Amino acid sequence: IPAVARGSGFLKEPDFLESANAVATLIATKLWNAPNKTLYRTESRGEAMAEDYAMLVQGLLDLFDSGYDVKWLDFAITLQQRQDQLFWNNSLGRYATGNTAPEIVRGLLSERDQQTPAVNSVAAMNLLRLAALTGNATWRARPAMISESFGGRLRTNGALHPHLAAAYENSLVAPKIIVVTGDRYKQDTEDVLRSTRERWEPMRSVIFLPRKGPQRDRVVRSLPFTGALAPDPERAVVYECVAGQCLKR
């Protein structure tokens, strides 16, 4: 999901975004049991591990950043809350699948960033992004706890944890939120969104806020701070939000 969602913007391929949406929809309908708040690894109902939650949250955040559909942000928040309930180990200061993992895969789990990033490396970055969007103080504090938990390993064997090191570096960057409010059917709005996507910045999220209607209401419900951002009836407006303050650009 992350690769295809991001590629849709960089390569100007809307079909890629449709594919990412289709995969996310399949997972949401086939592998997520909403009443029980349980994510499954497969349709045979093997329960997901911390790694699965972290990877999916990353994908949903990238999908939200690429397509601006707030339902994926809401799903990412729900999954992050569930990952916290199931796998956060406060005494260790990090996520741990531990003995809850099926025995057949325990030997495959690693806290190093090898073929794929480790759960805590992905989760630390997810938490930074979610904290910037939601203002959740617990999520804001946990990346530092994860970095401290792995501090000795980062100092002595940092090459084994490059993604965690990158998350720590990003934690030193002030997060920024760009909110574009306008009409998606007008060219000026699409031009603003396109130009924003073309400039990559660490710790920056892009939100599209419709000028009016139920879609705007959905965004405001999920991200209440956007409710104070007034649209212009004639043109797209860009707000830059840093440290809780949003200024018109």
PDB file of N, CA, C and O in Angstrom, residues 47-51 86-87 96-103 105-106 109:
ATOM      1  N   GLU A  47      -4.611 -14.600  14.151  1.00  0.00           N
ATOM      2  CA  GLU A  47      -4.604 -13.220  14.631  1.00  0.00           C
ATOM      3  C   GLU A  47      -3.284 -12.529  14.303  1.00  0.00           C
ATOM      4  O   GLU A  47      -2.207 -13.131  14.359  1.00  0.00           O
ATOM      5  N   ALA A  48      -3.389 -11.247  13.968  1.00  0.00           N
ATOM      6  CA  ALA A  48      -2.226 -10.465  13.568  1.00  0.00           C
ATOM      7  C   ALA A  48      -1.301 -10.200  14.745  1.00  0.00           C
ATOM      8  O   ALA A  48      -1.709 -10.211  15.909  1.00  0.00           O
ATOM      9  N   MET A  49      -0.035  -9.966  14.425  1.00  0.00           N
ATOM     10  CA  MET A  49       0.971  -9.637  15.421  1.00  0.00           C
ATOM     11  C   MET A  49       1.222  -8.135  15.398  1.00  0.00           C
ATOM     12  O   MET A  49       0.685  -7.392  14.572  1.00  0.00           O
ATOM     13  N   ALA A  50       2.066  -7.680  16.313  1.00  0.00           N
ATOM     14  CA  ALA A  50       2.372  -6.250  16.389  1.00  0.00           C
ATOM     15  C   ALA A  50       2.926  -5.740  15.070  1.00  0.00           C
ATOM     16  O   ALA A  50       2.627  -4.610  14.644  1.00  0.00           O
ATOM     17  N   GLU A  51       3.747  -6.568  14.403  1.00  0.00           N
ATOM     18  CA  GLU A  51       4.332  -6.180  13.127  1.00  0.00           C
ATOM     19  C   GLU A  51       3.256  -5.895  12.081  1.00  0.00           C
ATOM     20  O   GLU A  51       3.372  -4.954  11.285  1.00  0.00           O
ATOM     21  N   LEU A  86      -2.816  -4.302  22.804  1.00  0.00           N
ATOM     22  CA  LEU A  86      -2.355  -5.683  22.734  1.00  0.00           C
ATOM     23  C   LEU A  86      -0.864  -5.852  22.975  1.00  0.00           C
ATOM     24  O   LEU A  86      -0.436  -6.855  23.574  1.00  0.00           O
ATOM     25  N   PHE A  87      -0.047  -4.894  22.530  1.00  0.00           N
ATOM     26  CA  PHE A  87       1.378  -5.176  22.412  1.00  0.00           C
ATOM     27  C   PHE A  87       2.311  -4.177  23.104  1.00  0.00           C
ATOM     28  O   PHE A  87       3.511  -4.430  23.155  1.00  0.00           O
ATOM     29  N   ALA A  96       6.038  -5.387  21.917  1.00  0.00           N
ATOM     30  CA  ALA A  96       6.594  -6.738  21.971  1.00  0.00           C
ATOM     31  C   ALA A  96       5.505  -7.738  21.647  1.00  0.00           C
ATOM     32  O   ALA A  96       4.497  -7.823  22.368  1.00  0.00           O
ATOM     33  N   THR A  97       5.695  -8.477  20.565  1.00  0.00           N
ATOM     34  CA  THR A  97       4.746  -9.543  20.238  1.00  0.00           C
ATOM     35  C   THR A  97       4.875 -10.676  21.243  1.00  0.00           C
ATOM     36  O   THR A  97       3.895 -11.234  21.706  1.00  0.00           O
ATOM     37  N   GLY A  98       6.120 -11.003  21.612  1.00  0.00           N
ATOM     38  CA  GLY A  98       6.376 -11.979  22.664  1.00  0.00           C
ATOM     39  C   GLY A  98       5.733 -13.326  22.419  1.00  0.00           C
ATOM     40  O   GLY A  98       5.665 -13.811  21.299  1.00  0.00           O
ATOM     41  N   ASN A  99       5.208 -13.907  23.484  1.00  0.00           N
ATOM     42  CA  ASN A  99       4.653 -15.259  23.398  1.00  0.00           C
ATOM     43  C   ASN A  99       3.283 -15.296  22.736  1.00  0.00           C
ATOM     44  O   ASN A  99       2.693 -16.370  22.576  1.00  0.00           O
ATOM     45  N   THR A 100       2.738 -14.125  22.382  1.00  0.00           N
ATOM     46  CA  THR A 100       1.454 -14.138  21.687  1.00  0.00           C
ATOM     47  C   THR A 100       1.611 -14.544  20.225  1.00  0.00           C
ATOM     48  O   THR A 100       0.631 -14.847  19.563  1.00  0.00           O
ATOM     49  N   ALA A 101       2.836 -14.543  19.720  1.00  0.00           N
ATOM     50  CA  ALA A 101       3.057 -14.935  18.328  1.00  0.00           C
ATOM     51  C   ALA A 101       2.906 -16.441  18.174  1.00  0.00           C
ATOM     52  O   ALA A 101       3.275 -17.208  19.067  1.00  0.00           O
ATOM     53  N   PRO A 102       2.361 -16.898  17.050  1.00  0.00           N
ATOM     54  CA  PRO A 102       2.299 -18.345  16.800  1.00  0.00           C
ATOM     55  C   PRO A 102       3.698 -18.946  16.855  1.00  0.00           C
ATOM     56  O   PRO A 102       4.663 -18.339  16.382  1.00  0.00           O
ATOM     57  N   GLU A 103       3.806 -20.125  17.422  1.00  0.00           N
ATOM     58  CA  GLU A 103       5.120 -20.743  17.620  1.00  0.00           C
ATOM     59  C   GLU A 103       5.877 -20.895  16.313  1.00  0.00           C
ATOM     60  O   GLU A 103       7.098 -20.741  16.267  1.00  0.00           O
ATOM     61  N   VAL A 105       6.170 -18.981  13.867  1.00  0.00           N
ATOM     62  CA  VAL A 105       6.819 -17.779  13.339  1.00  0.00           C
ATOM     63  C   VAL A 105       7.695 -17.070  14.367  1.00  0.00           C
ATOM     64  O   VAL A 105       8.335 -16.074  14.038  1.00  0.00           O
ATOM     65  N   ARG A 106       7.760 -17.567  15.604  1.00  0.00           N
ATOM     66  CA  ARG A 106       8.533 -16.863  16.624  1.00  0.00           C
ATOM     67  C   ARG A 106       9.993 -16.712  16.234  1.00  0.00           C
ATOM     68  O   ARG A 106      10.622 -15.689  16.493  1.00  0.00           O
ATOM     69  N   LEU A 109      10.819 -13.646  13.961  1.00  0.00           N
ATOM     70  CA  LEU A 109      10.694 -12.267  14.442  1.00  0.00           C
ATOM     71  C   LEU A 109      12.052 -11.722  14.828  1.00  0.00           C
ATOM     72  O   LEU A 109      12.889 -12.412  15.419  1.00  0.00           O
TER      73      LEU A 109
END
